[in-house]
Structures are given as structure tokens and as C-alpha cells.
XYZ file of C-alpha atoms in Angstrom:
725
model
C 0.575 -42.105 -16.941
C -2.029 -40.550 -14.707
C -0.815 -39.202 -11.344
C -3.076 -41.551 -9.403
C -1.589 -44.641 -11.123
C 1.952 -43.371 -10.766
C 1.375 -42.557 -7.106
C 0.062 -46.056 -6.470
C 3.139 -47.665 -8.042
C 5.572 -45.426 -6.204
C 3.883 -45.903 -2.841
C 3.838 -49.654 -3.376
C 7.624 -49.416 -3.615
C 8.285 -46.919 -0.847
C 5.766 -47.936 1.832
C 7.381 -51.304 2.711
C 10.813 -49.689 2.966
C 9.517 -46.970 5.220
C 7.616 -49.442 7.380
C 10.831 -51.388 7.945
C 12.619 -48.197 8.955
C 9.888 -47.218 11.413
C 9.453 -50.663 12.957
C 13.184 -51.306 13.235
C 14.272 -47.970 14.077
C 20.466 -43.133 15.670
C 21.845 -40.663 13.835
C 23.116 -37.513 15.411
C 22.037 -34.742 13.069
C 18.532 -35.962 12.323
C 17.601 -36.448 15.990
C 19.503 -33.530 17.525
C 21.610 -35.915 19.599
C 25.276 -36.859 19.872
C 27.495 -39.757 20.941
C 30.571 -40.780 22.911
C 32.703 -43.703 21.701
C 36.199 -44.864 22.358
C 38.825 -47.545 22.690
C 40.312 -48.830 25.939
C 43.887 -50.184 25.838
C 46.597 -51.046 28.354
C 50.017 -49.431 28.702
C 51.408 -51.668 25.947
C 48.658 -50.671 23.532
C 46.775 -53.964 23.704
C 42.982 -53.655 23.746
C 41.115 -54.313 26.994
C 37.864 -56.223 26.430
C 35.198 -56.504 29.116
C 35.987 -53.167 30.789
C 32.960 -51.471 32.373
C 32.330 -47.974 31.019
C 29.768 -45.671 32.606
C 28.661 -42.189 31.643
C 26.474 -40.010 33.835
C 25.040 -36.528 33.770
C 24.831 -35.255 37.372
C 22.575 -32.404 36.244
C 19.773 -34.772 35.211
C 20.645 -38.101 36.788
C 20.976 -39.798 33.375
C 23.273 -42.851 33.575
C 24.291 -45.426 30.994
C 26.683 -48.360 31.319
C 28.266 -50.674 28.764
C 31.292 -52.941 28.427
C 34.066 -52.890 25.862
C 33.865 -55.513 23.134
C 36.574 -57.867 21.917
C 38.260 -54.937 20.190
C 38.247 -52.782 23.309
C 35.539 -50.526 21.829
C 32.636 -48.879 23.668
C 29.863 -46.628 22.354
C 27.121 -44.454 23.791
C 25.099 -43.268 20.834
C 21.990 -41.075 20.516
C 22.520 -39.363 23.874
C 21.404 -35.807 24.658
C 24.147 -33.187 24.210
C 25.604 -32.414 27.637
C 28.760 -32.543 29.751
C 29.177 -36.095 31.068
C 31.233 -37.852 33.710
C 32.914 -40.963 32.298
C 34.270 -43.860 34.384
C 36.220 -46.965 33.232
C 36.819 -49.973 35.452
C 38.576 -53.272 34.738
C 40.105 -55.912 36.982
C 43.819 -55.387 37.517
C 43.740 -51.749 36.397
C 43.306 -48.429 38.128
C 39.925 -46.776 37.675
C 39.880 -43.973 35.072
C 37.593 -40.989 35.618
C 36.984 -38.034 33.306
C 34.489 -35.641 34.853
C 34.028 -33.179 31.975
C 33.426 -34.959 28.699
C 31.645 -32.360 26.591
C 29.481 -34.027 23.957
C 28.144 -31.487 21.472
C 25.191 -31.859 19.123
C 26.048 -33.527 15.783
C 29.694 -33.856 16.921
C 30.205 -37.364 18.325
C 33.404 -37.904 20.321
C 35.848 -40.760 19.926
C 38.279 -41.087 22.838
C 41.212 -43.368 23.615
C 41.995 -44.374 27.196
C 45.099 -46.186 28.392
C 44.629 -48.039 31.664
C 47.429 -48.263 34.216
C 48.054 -51.508 36.116
C 47.087 -51.297 39.778
C 44.347 -51.594 42.337
C 40.887 -50.743 40.966
C 40.333 -48.579 44.053
C 43.010 -46.207 42.775
C 41.590 -43.463 40.575
C 43.274 -41.759 37.631
C 41.718 -38.446 36.630
C 42.058 -37.565 32.954
C 41.054 -34.507 30.982
C 39.445 -34.995 27.610
C 38.759 -31.337 26.920
C 36.119 -30.004 24.596
C 36.000 -30.345 20.866
C 35.793 -26.929 19.212
C 37.386 -27.661 15.851
C 35.260 -27.181 12.759
C 36.564 -30.546 11.519
C 34.883 -33.569 13.080
C 37.179 -36.330 14.331
C 34.618 -39.020 13.487
C 33.340 -38.234 10.017
C 33.832 -35.860 7.108
C 31.428 -33.193 8.297
C 32.734 -29.651 8.704
C 31.041 -27.045 10.867
C 31.113 -25.109 14.113
C 29.389 -25.938 17.363
C 28.142 -23.068 19.501
C 27.807 -23.757 23.222
C 25.789 -21.749 25.808
C 28.764 -19.595 26.815
C 29.231 -18.446 23.224
C 25.525 -17.962 22.555
C 25.103 -15.738 25.605
C 28.428 -13.881 25.433
C 28.815 -13.074 21.742
C 27.168 -9.763 20.786
C 23.973 -10.075 18.762
C 21.227 -7.773 17.574
C 17.983 -8.334 19.495
C 19.558 -11.361 21.235
C 18.850 -13.517 18.189
C 20.787 -16.724 17.594
C 20.653 -16.216 13.833
C 23.274 -13.456 14.114
C 25.821 -16.139 15.005
C 25.202 -18.339 11.977
C 27.642 -16.602 9.658
C 30.516 -16.599 12.164
C 32.355 -19.485 10.544
C 34.271 -20.206 7.318
C 32.270 -20.799 4.183
C 29.158 -18.853 5.260
C 28.272 -15.442 3.837
C 26.105 -12.765 5.391
C 23.466 -13.548 2.755
C 23.213 -17.174 3.843
C 25.173 -18.828 1.045
C 27.077 -21.795 2.465
C 30.098 -23.247 0.682
C 28.686 -21.980 -2.608
C 25.210 -23.406 -1.989
C 22.105 -21.288 -2.329
C 20.536 -19.757 0.747
C 17.261 -21.616 0.147
C 19.063 -24.962 0.439
C 19.643 -24.729 4.200
C 17.870 -27.296 6.368
C 16.943 -26.210 9.901
C 15.936 -28.626 12.669
C 15.034 -27.904 16.279
C 15.292 -30.839 18.689
C 15.439 -33.158 15.702
C 12.373 -31.980 13.741
C 11.957 -29.780 10.709
C 11.205 -26.075 11.346
C 11.869 -24.796 7.818
C 9.622 -22.259 6.159
C 8.010 -24.683 3.724
C 7.178 -22.005 1.154
C 10.034 -19.532 0.985
C 12.883 -21.654 2.350
C 15.909 -19.406 2.831
C 15.135 -16.997 0.034
C 14.753 -14.005 2.343
C 18.196 -12.869 1.192
C 19.891 -13.296 4.564
C 20.702 -16.075 6.986
C 17.914 -15.107 9.322
C 16.185 -17.786 11.373
C 13.371 -15.325 12.026
C 12.509 -15.375 8.330
C 13.940 -18.666 7.086
C 12.442 -20.864 9.790
C 8.911 -21.209 11.046
C 9.893 -20.799 14.719
C 12.085 -18.163 16.360
C 15.219 -19.185 18.254
C 16.071 -16.973 21.238
C 19.311 -16.714 23.168
C 17.915 -17.937 26.478
C 16.138 -20.932 24.938
C 18.953 -22.504 22.892
C 21.309 -24.882 24.674
C 23.598 -25.234 21.677
C 23.604 -25.599 17.908
C 25.807 -26.743 15.086
C 25.975 -25.752 11.430
C 27.330 -28.470 9.156
C 28.621 -26.616 6.106
C 30.016 -29.487 4.001
C 30.509 -33.245 4.086
C 27.076 -34.272 5.343
C 26.292 -37.902 6.111
C 23.474 -39.923 4.576
C 21.389 -39.096 7.638
C 21.603 -35.367 6.928
C 21.238 -35.154 3.188
C 17.822 -33.605 2.725
C 19.285 -30.545 0.991
C 22.564 -29.450 -0.557
C 23.111 -26.461 1.748
C 23.863 -26.000 5.421
C 22.465 -28.440 7.971
C 21.529 -26.416 11.077
C 20.726 -28.352 14.251
C 19.463 -26.503 17.326
C 18.764 -27.962 20.746
C 16.426 -26.380 23.290
C 17.568 -26.010 26.892
C 16.187 -28.442 29.425
C 15.787 -28.301 33.174
C 18.264 -29.890 35.578
C 18.422 -30.872 39.243
C 19.342 -27.285 40.070
C 16.710 -24.544 39.919
C 18.101 -21.824 37.681
C 16.730 -18.746 36.050
C 17.577 -15.584 34.170
C 15.971 -12.202 33.572
C 16.952 -9.441 31.188
C 15.902 -6.052 29.917
C 17.570 -4.054 27.166
C 16.552 -0.601 26.006
C 17.795 1.152 22.927
C 16.671 4.832 22.838
C 16.534 7.164 19.865
C 18.916 9.460 21.708
C 22.344 9.367 20.125
C 21.125 8.334 16.670
C 22.084 10.443 13.697
C 19.701 11.638 11.053
C 20.078 10.376 7.502
C 21.565 12.502 4.762
C 18.352 12.570 2.745
C 16.205 13.476 5.748
C 18.494 16.419 6.433
C 18.328 17.400 2.780
C 14.516 17.435 2.905
C 14.392 19.183 6.278
C 12.852 16.150 7.984
C 13.839 15.359 11.559
C 15.548 12.091 12.371
C 13.310 9.000 12.531
C 12.792 7.560 15.981
C 13.987 4.114 16.977
C 13.097 3.094 20.524
C 13.453 -0.611 21.221
C 12.904 -2.708 24.336
C 13.866 -6.373 24.614
C 12.869 -8.136 27.813
C 12.131 -11.533 29.245
C 13.557 -14.374 31.248
C 13.892 -18.102 31.687
C 13.526 -20.618 34.490
C 14.245 -24.322 34.690
C 14.631 -26.976 37.327
C 13.422 -30.282 38.713
C 9.841 -31.384 39.195
C 11.180 -34.645 40.609
C 14.914 -34.944 41.160
C 16.745 -37.166 38.646
C 13.376 -37.940 37.032
C 11.277 -35.079 35.703
C 12.432 -31.574 34.688
C 10.933 -28.407 33.244
C 12.186 -25.352 31.363
C 10.344 -22.200 30.298
C 11.552 -19.145 28.417
C 9.812 -15.924 27.434
C 11.144 -13.100 25.326
C 9.298 -9.966 24.283
C 10.213 -7.097 22.039
C 8.543 -3.744 21.621
C 9.919 -1.439 19.001
C 8.646 1.989 18.072
C 10.254 3.177 14.904
C 9.813 5.615 12.069
C 10.677 4.598 8.532
C 11.572 7.203 5.918
C 9.204 7.017 2.951
C 9.717 8.713 -0.432
C 6.843 9.310 -2.835
C 6.314 11.244 -6.047
C 3.728 14.040 -5.917
C 2.483 16.648 -8.394
C 3.826 20.158 -7.987
C 1.311 22.877 -7.181
C 1.032 24.213 -10.751
C 0.279 20.732 -12.126
C -2.690 20.534 -9.775
C -3.997 23.651 -11.548
C -3.618 22.011 -14.966
C -0.442 23.913 -15.870
C 2.500 22.120 -17.496
C 6.018 23.567 -17.486
C 9.091 22.672 -19.524
C 12.177 24.098 -21.193
C 11.903 24.868 -24.897
C 10.386 27.304 -27.337
C 6.868 28.200 -28.341
C 3.952 30.618 -27.937
C 3.933 30.579 -24.122
C 7.705 30.537 -23.607
C 9.929 33.288 -22.207
C 13.703 32.926 -22.380
C 13.421 29.177 -22.918
C 10.985 28.625 -20.055
C 7.526 27.512 -21.143
C 4.260 27.536 -19.154
C 1.198 25.986 -20.778
C -2.054 26.560 -18.893
C -5.140 24.352 -18.695
C -6.986 26.735 -20.978
C -4.377 26.330 -23.721
C -4.343 22.580 -23.263
C -8.108 22.513 -23.757
C -8.238 24.841 -26.722
C -5.060 24.220 -28.688
C -3.027 21.184 -27.684
C -5.627 18.573 -26.660
C -8.899 20.017 -27.969
C -10.393 16.559 -28.636
C -10.052 15.359 -25.022
C -9.200 18.376 -22.876
C -8.252 18.423 -19.218
C -10.133 16.109 -16.839
C -11.525 18.172 -13.912
C -11.784 15.068 -11.696
C -8.101 14.306 -12.276
C -7.185 17.949 -11.555
C -9.041 17.808 -8.234
C -7.070 14.721 -7.205
C -3.761 16.284 -8.256
C -4.562 19.620 -6.591
C -5.506 17.887 -3.342
C -2.282 15.863 -3.381
C -0.163 18.954 -4.066
C -1.879 20.800 -1.222
C -1.648 18.020 1.381
C 1.777 16.698 0.447
C 3.817 19.638 -0.736
C 7.040 18.497 -2.408
C 10.014 18.820 -0.050
C 12.875 17.206 -1.981
C 14.205 16.616 -5.477
C 15.375 13.037 -4.985
C 12.141 11.771 -6.507
C 10.267 13.375 -9.372
C 11.757 15.498 -12.105
C 11.634 18.892 -10.406
C 9.732 20.322 -13.385
C 6.152 19.143 -12.931
C 6.646 16.373 -10.387
C 8.379 16.548 -7.016
C 9.376 14.268 -4.188
C 7.666 14.022 -0.830
C 9.551 12.497 2.086
C 8.162 11.783 5.545
C 8.730 9.548 8.547
C 6.067 6.852 8.763
C 5.491 5.503 12.302
C 5.741 1.740 12.686
C 5.621 -0.545 15.693
C 6.794 -4.101 16.250
C 5.473 -6.278 19.058
C 6.909 -9.784 19.428
C 6.219 -12.416 22.062
C 8.000 -15.774 22.159
C 7.090 -18.576 24.573
C 9.149 -21.787 24.698
C 8.755 -24.651 27.160
C 10.263 -28.099 27.537
C 9.693 -31.113 29.803
C 12.158 -34.012 30.141
C 11.305 -37.317 31.771
C 13.790 -40.073 32.576
C 11.494 -43.109 32.384
C 14.381 -45.355 33.422
C 18.075 -45.777 32.658
C 17.305 -46.888 29.098
C 14.393 -44.648 28.076
C 13.951 -40.882 28.031
C 10.944 -38.859 26.910
C 10.717 -35.136 26.232
C 8.216 -32.547 25.032
C 9.033 -29.109 23.646
C 6.475 -26.456 22.684
C 6.790 -23.040 20.994
C 4.250 -20.273 20.599
C 4.753 -16.821 19.103
C 2.487 -13.836 18.846
C 3.799 -10.998 16.686
C 2.126 -7.832 15.469
C 3.813 -5.351 13.138
C 2.306 -2.050 12.040
C 3.722 -1.207 8.627
C 4.096 1.996 6.667
C 1.456 4.031 4.852
C 1.647 5.666 1.462
C 1.198 9.158 2.963
C 0.465 10.615 6.382
C -3.172 9.984 7.265
C -3.667 7.121 4.802
C -4.238 3.511 5.928
C -1.119 1.624 6.971
C -0.249 -1.966 6.212
C 0.185 -4.432 9.056
C 1.029 -8.054 9.702
C 0.013 -10.543 12.357
C 1.884 -13.781 12.925
C 1.242 -16.536 15.447
C 3.215 -19.695 14.599
C 3.357 -22.622 16.975
C 5.103 -25.952 17.132
C 5.794 -28.908 19.340
C 7.804 -32.116 19.334
C 7.598 -35.317 21.333
C 10.786 -37.354 21.425
C 11.581 -40.804 22.766
C 15.137 -42.145 23.146
C 15.367 -45.879 23.817
C 18.546 -47.795 24.560
C 17.214 -51.240 23.703
C 20.500 -52.901 24.610
C 24.144 -51.976 24.846
C 24.435 -52.094 21.039
C 20.943 -51.122 19.851
C 19.472 -47.621 20.178
C 16.297 -46.121 18.744
C 15.267 -42.471 18.450
C 11.727 -41.408 17.590
C 10.427 -37.889 17.003
C 6.933 -36.616 16.250
C 6.806 -32.917 15.460
C 4.165 -30.469 14.358
C 4.967 -26.939 13.220
C 2.317 -24.496 12.041
C 3.000 -21.162 10.423
C 0.050 -18.769 10.520
C 0.117 -15.144 9.476
C -1.878 -12.405 7.817
C -0.535 -9.370 6.002
C -3.173 -6.654 5.982
C -3.262 -4.452 2.896
C -4.146 -0.777 2.777
C -6.888 -1.004 0.164
C -9.915 -3.076 -0.773
C -10.775 -1.166 -3.928
C -9.483 -1.017 -7.514
C -6.030 0.529 -7.792
C -6.163 3.882 -9.616
C -2.944 5.848 -9.972
C -1.080 8.395 -12.098
C 2.117 6.735 -13.300
C 5.305 8.709 -12.561
C 3.183 11.384 -10.842
C 1.080 10.186 -7.911
C -0.425 7.089 -6.318
C -2.792 7.825 -3.410
C -2.222 4.421 -1.730
C 0.236 1.548 -1.769
C -2.616 -0.696 -2.953
C -1.151 -3.592 -0.984
C -3.566 -6.521 -0.833
C -4.371 -8.749 2.122
C -2.911 -12.254 2.261
C -3.437 -14.923 4.930
C -1.571 -18.212 5.037
C -1.536 -21.218 7.351
C 1.154 -23.825 6.718
C 0.972 -26.850 9.030
C 3.791 -29.383 8.744
C 3.848 -32.786 10.409
C 7.308 -34.351 10.727
C 7.885 -37.944 11.841
C 11.388 -39.365 12.152
C 12.740 -42.640 13.428
C 16.414 -43.604 13.611
C 17.922 -46.918 14.631
C 21.554 -47.605 15.491
C 23.081 -51.057 15.678
C 26.654 -51.536 16.850
C 28.135 -54.791 15.555
C 31.808 -55.227 16.367
C 33.641 -52.326 14.738
C 30.631 -51.453 12.595
C 28.054 -48.812 13.516
C 25.055 -49.359 11.261
C 22.431 -46.651 11.178
C 19.173 -46.516 9.255
C 15.914 -44.648 9.524
C 13.159 -42.679 7.874
C 11.787 -39.164 7.760
C 8.247 -38.180 6.750
C 7.035 -34.629 6.181
C 3.357 -33.895 5.506
C 3.059 -30.295 4.324
C -0.082 -28.234 3.738
C -0.364 -24.646 2.525
C -3.759 -23.037 3.097
C -3.958 -19.500 1.738
C -6.490 -16.743 1.174
C -5.274 -14.038 -1.190
C -6.847 -10.801 -2.451
C -4.001 -10.194 -4.922
C -6.298 -10.673 -7.937
C -9.565 -9.564 -6.351
C -9.512 -5.987 -7.728
C -8.781 -4.343 -11.057
C -6.154 -1.678 -11.644
C -6.230 1.418 -13.849
C -3.330 3.769 -14.594
C -2.812 6.982 -16.504
C 0.256 5.608 -18.268
C 2.031 7.695 -20.927
C 3.686 4.591 -22.359
C 0.260 3.229 -23.326
C -0.457 6.076 -25.727
C 0.388 5.693 -29.413
C 4.100 5.310 -30.203
C 4.896 4.862 -26.493
C 3.637 8.358 -25.742
C 5.267 10.160 -28.636
C 1.800 11.244 -29.804
C 1.596 13.508 -26.732
C 4.748 15.359 -27.731
C 3.437 15.586 -31.313
C 0.408 17.492 -29.996
C 2.701 20.139 -28.457
C 4.792 20.366 -31.600
C 1.655 20.774 -33.724
C 0.789 23.747 -31.509
C 4.178 25.358 -32.258
C 6.266 24.124 -29.304
C 9.631 22.441 -29.159
C 10.537 20.624 -25.953
C 14.099 20.161 -24.756
C 15.071 16.490 -24.668
C 15.554 16.462 -20.891
C 11.925 17.489 -20.286
C 10.202 15.206 -22.786
C 9.460 12.476 -20.204
C 8.151 15.070 -17.725
C 5.755 16.535 -20.295
C 4.506 13.068 -21.248
C 3.788 12.100 -17.622
C 2.228 15.483 -16.765
C 0.050 15.530 -19.897
C -1.224 12.024 -19.211
C -2.089 12.977 -15.628
C -4.074 16.114 -16.458
C -5.874 14.459 -19.374
C -6.925 11.844 -16.821
C -7.554 9.048 -19.289
C -6.969 5.566 -17.805
C -4.791 4.430 -20.693
C -3.774 1.162 -18.977
C -6.434 -1.069 -17.494
C -5.854 -4.542 -16.045
C -8.781 -6.762 -15.227
C -8.149 -9.311 -12.481
C -10.473 -12.253 -12.104
C -11.037 -14.978 -9.539
C -12.513 -18.172 -10.920
C -14.615 -20.800 -9.212
C -13.778 -24.481 -9.638
C -16.310 -24.777 -12.488
C -14.602 -21.956 -14.391
C -17.207 -19.282 -13.641
C -15.986 -15.792 -12.727
C -16.622 -14.740 -9.148
C -17.613 -11.208 -8.227
C -14.951 -8.524 -7.735
C -13.498 -8.490 -4.244
C -13.707 -12.271 -3.838
C -10.414 -13.751 -2.621
C -8.722 -16.818 -4.045
C -8.762 -19.651 -1.492
C -6.365 -22.490 -2.153
C -5.068 -25.480 -0.208
C -1.821 -26.815 -1.620
C -0.199 -29.980 -0.337
C 2.775 -32.269 -0.667
C 4.379 -35.171 1.172
C 8.050 -36.065 1.419
C 9.559 -39.426 2.333
C 13.234 -40.088 3.096
C 15.018 -43.369 3.848
C 18.702 -43.895 4.570
C 21.195 -46.526 5.650
C 24.797 -45.971 6.687
C 27.689 -48.028 8.035
C 30.690 -46.522 9.813
C 33.444 -49.129 10.020
C 36.170 -48.440 12.562
C 38.905 -50.301 10.703
C 41.530 -48.911 13.076
C 41.669 -46.473 15.952
C 42.723 -43.815 13.432
C 40.786 -44.997 10.374
C 37.044 -44.879 9.777
C 35.425 -45.981 6.527
C 31.868 -44.732 6.031
C 29.426 -45.771 3.325
C 25.790 -44.775 3.111
C 22.820 -44.347 0.836
C 19.825 -42.033 1.098
C 16.635 -42.110 -0.932
C 14.147 -39.243 -1.099
C 10.715 -39.087 -2.661
C 8.902 -35.768 -2.863
C 5.368 -35.805 -4.156
C 4.602 -33.041 -6.680
C 2.688 -30.167 -5.107
C -1.043 -30.429 -5.728
C -4.199 -28.471 -4.872
C -6.455 -30.491 -2.594
C -9.778 -28.993 -3.742
C -9.216 -29.385 -7.475
C -8.187 -25.791 -8.313
C -5.401 -27.020 -10.560
C -4.775 -26.744 -14.286
C -1.708 -27.766 -16.290
C -0.605 -27.246 -19.915
C -1.604 -30.016 -22.290
C 1.990 -30.183 -23.523
C 5.399 -29.360 -22.081
C 6.088 -25.630 -22.078
C 9.670 -26.461 -23.015
C 8.403 -27.827 -26.339
C 6.401 -24.650 -26.947
C 9.480 -22.571 -26.159
C 11.610 -24.555 -28.605
C 9.102 -23.954 -31.402
C 8.991 -20.244 -30.668
C 12.762 -20.107 -30.582
C 12.887 -21.911 -33.931
C 10.556 -19.450 -35.665
C 12.158 -16.425 -33.949
C 15.518 -17.420 -35.435
C 13.848 -17.136 -38.853
C 12.248 -13.784 -38.120
C 8.711 -15.121 -37.964
C 6.255 -14.911 -35.037
C 4.714 -17.973 -33.495
C 1.555 -16.928 -31.673
C 0.043 -20.353 -31.067
C -2.198 -20.566 -28.026
C -1.266 -22.708 -25.046
C -4.044 -25.038 -23.961
C -4.670 -26.174 -20.388
C -6.490 -29.088 -18.801
C -7.635 -29.929 -15.286
C -4.869 -31.498 -13.240
C -4.113 -32.950 -9.849
C -5.424 -35.998 -7.984
C -8.923 -34.541 -7.407
C -9.393 -34.221 -11.171
C -7.522 -37.473 -11.880
C -5.202 -35.415 -14.042
C -1.469 -34.849 -14.444
C 0.475 -32.873 -11.869
C 2.269 -29.554 -12.142
C 5.393 -31.594 -12.839
C 6.324 -35.254 -12.998
C 7.202 -37.392 -10.018
C 10.975 -37.775 -9.632
C 11.683 -41.279 -8.346
C 15.434 -41.212 -8.885
C 16.674 -39.190 -5.895
C 19.514 -41.351 -4.604
C 22.335 -39.899 -2.555
C 25.364 -42.152 -2.096
C 27.843 -41.310 0.662
C 31.280 -42.879 0.840
C 34.487 -41.640 2.385
C 37.547 -42.757 4.276
C 38.394 -40.718 7.347
C 41.849 -40.746 8.911
C 42.009 -39.052 12.316
C 44.263 -38.465 15.259
C 41.790 -39.349 18.025
C 41.430 -37.425 21.257
C 43.431 -39.426 23.792
C 44.223 -39.542 27.475
C 47.570 -41.164 26.769
């Protein structure tokens, strides 16, 4: 089936479902919100229906009121994480007040209150406390919440929130969570996706700087939670950790912060290998500075928050390279063994002898000798860690690098009325990193990154039992890694490479994320359903295949280089086994023949070869659609039964301009045939044929559409609820 026909059938199935979710429609994790629920009873344990329950946030003026239902239940769902004041009033009972109900992101509270008989004018103060357990009292999710006091007080490197992510059970320093891979983590900020859509979490560490598109700073994060296991249907995009971060917002009080940290080189120790090579310690001078301010634009109505953090780091990185020793630059090869030019087991073969006796057919290449002599003169070997110490040495130096980072984060919150709230959050970063060079005086690599993102969110309490959360987010990664060369790569394998030959790459990855979540409370049932759309693009310009490469490689001579040793033996020499590899590499270098040559080509869409130095420009794309429904049934004050279902559809990645080819048959089938003939000792060198693919070419995709991604969720949760009794 062609991709276009398959896509039409799938979208005919998914589009109506998604439309229902958007038009109808809260869950806590997907929207970066939380909830407060509870049961009101009297002293005898009988439920109290019709009691008035009010929550308020004095910092922002947010107030919501509801009444308990026939089962004495009340719920405030999809509310911003904050510390609330809760009041309960009912005729014939004393008023109950709890002034510090701490509702944390993705950790909804369920509280029990027992009313005392008496005059309603009498007030009973109760303490609910804060919930800091990694086990939720309302569902099966497990994970830690981090509040502002912890984020600010716990020591971190560079004041980065990501350093706190592994401070809980089940999380390793490399980002593996409860056995799940590091690239399976899902990161949201204020309810929208900020994942790196290309690399995911495969940076090898749990680092938000690398694994997410936007940087989280200490002063900008109000709180966050990492759900390690037991995710609900609303969270199930991936099998790894679900990380929800919430940006700080302004309040009725004008507040600010300023900071400056300086880390000097003074007091640092040199490395062992620098000392061994006689190189002074590398410098590391780092400044981290910035501040934040937030407050009211209009009291109880409109608030602002702004945070800036900068970093300037001047550092030196130790670089090790192989270089020819001085005598190799003169065309002289040394080794241990016996022969005409050997004395007491030490042999020295000059360029003249190489030309006349050992390699008379090819001789020594004077151009190669000039390059080797220049390298040996400029970069005299200073250590034996690299190289063989016979003809090739190691050169170690401190390469200067600088890091400049600037992070701007702002947020505006608007209380439209008691039932509707609107917010906007924007991020902008500007980073510049000067990388290392191959040798002192050679071009250095560098990188420039300027991601940005924003989200607009609307929370709507339609009625006391119906709540809707909508988020529209846009996150754009944009960076360029500057290489150190725009010419063919020519090097002497095992001996010397004049440059790193790193190639320039630029990538822009815009991601649009739309989510809508609807919550309907019906008796003891909390029904939640919603949808999540991600539109991902990956626009890249790469010079990786724009230039050829040529290498003097001993392994590419006959018999993997053994022919070079044969030439010495034919001239009457024997070479000790430990120096054979050194002689092969040195001989190849001074002969100067480019024994390995790789041609790299960039093709136009019609198959024609473009000129050397032309980059490959590609625009990859995909779309992802998620739908879910979930019901949490409060069968008893201590028993919750949850059942849910999530469906995900991810369109196969395609190239928007038609630069896409696919094999005409499954590569797995080709592999099976090759395995079959290999087991019988026979080669199978059949060619693999390709055809144009993708929607532009009306061809098949890189892989087939998977329409069977269903995630059922069902569990029974028995809890001892937080109580004022």
C-alpha cells in the first residue's frame, strides 16, 4: 500500500477522535498542573453533603469554590501548583481552615476533614502538611517532587536543575530510570514538550542542557517532579521518566534575586599527564551571574516574572596528538633488529637507503617529507603517551576554549476571572562555544546555539465538575557547529593529521505542540480525556559528505601492510616484532602514497552529482498524535480504582522535498539470505536496489506506519489518606 493511501485511511480514523478530544476538552502531568480533592465527614464518620469548600491563593488572588456532593466529596482539579488556603463551611458545624495546603505538580492531594458540631463562626485550624513521599496517595505513580527551597538550597554545578534529577531511587547518573533507556525520558515545561526531537536523551547523562531543547535554570523553576514508574494514561508517551517542570510566576508581592558566582583557576591541581609532559595546569575560570524579578502588574489580576542567567567560562582543554619525530621528518626510519645499518640491535635507515635499496620503485616523497619535517619542528614531541616512541611521538598542549551562555525566561499570568486563567511563557537562549583546535595556531571548532520557545496556556473551570486545560507551545532548536576545514581531509594514519577535519553542520528543529485535556467529575468518578499533537520538522545543512578524504594508510597496502616489511627483509633486515607496526606506519608516511581514498558525493534530487564543497540540505518531518481516556473511581475513601487507555500514532519520518530513497525489499530478508549462504561457506554479493520514497514521490516510507500503539492502564490503589482527624 502506498504511503499516501495508508495515510488517508489512518487519518480518516484518527481525525474524528482527535476532534472530539479538542472540542470536548485535566490531567496533571500533561498540563503541568495539580489538584486538591477530599472527603468531608462529621465526628461519627458520616459524609457531609452540601458543604461549601473554598481554596484561595493569597499570592495571586486565585479563588475557587465548590460544594461537596452526595458522597461528601469535593475536587479542585487542574489548578496551578501552589500553597493554598482551604476553608470548609456547613450549617451546624464549626468552620475548618487550613492555611498551608501545598499542592505540588503532578501530585494531586486527597484530604479528609472531620467537622465538629458548633457555631459556624467558630474556626478550627488544621494542618495538612506537605506531601514529600515518592509514593503518590492518589495513583500508582512513583517519583519525587522538588520545591523551590530544595532547588535553591541543594548544591548544583552551574546552578542547573538537571543536577537534581538523579537524586531519587531508581535513577542513575547516566539517566537510566527504573531500567529504562535514557532516550526514553519525556520532558515537559509548563505542560508542553521541550524534548530534543533528534537525539532524545542519548547524550549519555541526565542533562537537561543536552536532552531538552530549552535550558532550565535555578531561579526560573518553581518546582518539578520526575515520575519514575507507574505512569497514568495521560503520561504514557514514552517508557522512561516523565519530567514535569513549572516556571515561576509573579505574585502580589514584588520580589527579586541577584547572584554572582566566580570559580577561579587558583587552587586547581594539574593533571598527572600534564605534569608528565611538562605542561602547566589548564585554566578554568568560570563566572555565573544573573537575577530574577517578579510581581504584580495589576494586583490579583495580572503578574509578570523575568529571569536572566549568564555564564562565561574561560578554560583550557588538554589535547593529545601524534606527531612525527624529528628524524622521520628527514626521511629516516628507526627500529630494533638486525641488518646492514644496525649497530647493537639498533637500526637507522636513511632516506637515501630507502630510495636506493628498500623502495627503489617508489622512493621517498619530498612533499610528504616537507609536511612531516614542518610538523616535527613546530610540534616537537613532549610525551610518550601517544605514538610509539620509535618514529612517532605524542604532543600534548592546552587548547584555549571559551563558553558564553545567556538564558532569558519570562512569564505573564492573567486571572481573567474566577473560572479562567491565561498565561504566557517565553524562553530565549544565546550560546557561543569556542572549541579546541588540532594544534596551536590551527583553526578551532566552534558552536553557536540560539533556541527559543513559548507556550500559551488557558485553564477554564467550566463548572464545579468540568475543567478544561489547553496549551499551545512552540519550541525551536537552532544551532551551528563550525568545522575547522573546508578542504579534502589528507592525513598520515598513525603519524600525523594537520587538522581535525571537523565539518560544519547547521540544524533548525521547530516543534509545535498542542494539547487539550478535559476533566469531568461525576459522583465518585473522575473521567479525564484529551489529545496531544506534535508537529516536528528537522531542517539541516551538512558538509559531512562535501569533501573527499585521502590517507597514507599502511593497512591498505598488500597483505595489510606486510609487503612493506617484506621490502626491508629483502634488503637484509629483520625487524623485532614490537617495532613492526611502527615501521609500517613510518614507511607509509615517507613514501607519501595516498593508499586509502574515499570519495564523498552530494546528489541533487534528479540523481546528478553536485560539485565538491556543496552541502546536503534536507528537511525531515513527522507528526505525532496521542489520544487518551481515563477514569479514576473513588470506590472508598481508601480505595481508588483507575482504568485508562492511550492511543498513539507516529507518522514515519519523511523528507519534505523528495530527497528520500528506500530499499525495494526488506533489508531483513536480504540479511536472512546472506546468513543462509554464510552458514554454507558461500558468499552472497547480490546488490541492494533502491527506489524513490516518501509522500513527495508517492512512494513507500523509510518504515511502515504502526497503527497498533495502544497503552492500557489499570490498577487498584489502596491508600491511607492525609487526614485532619
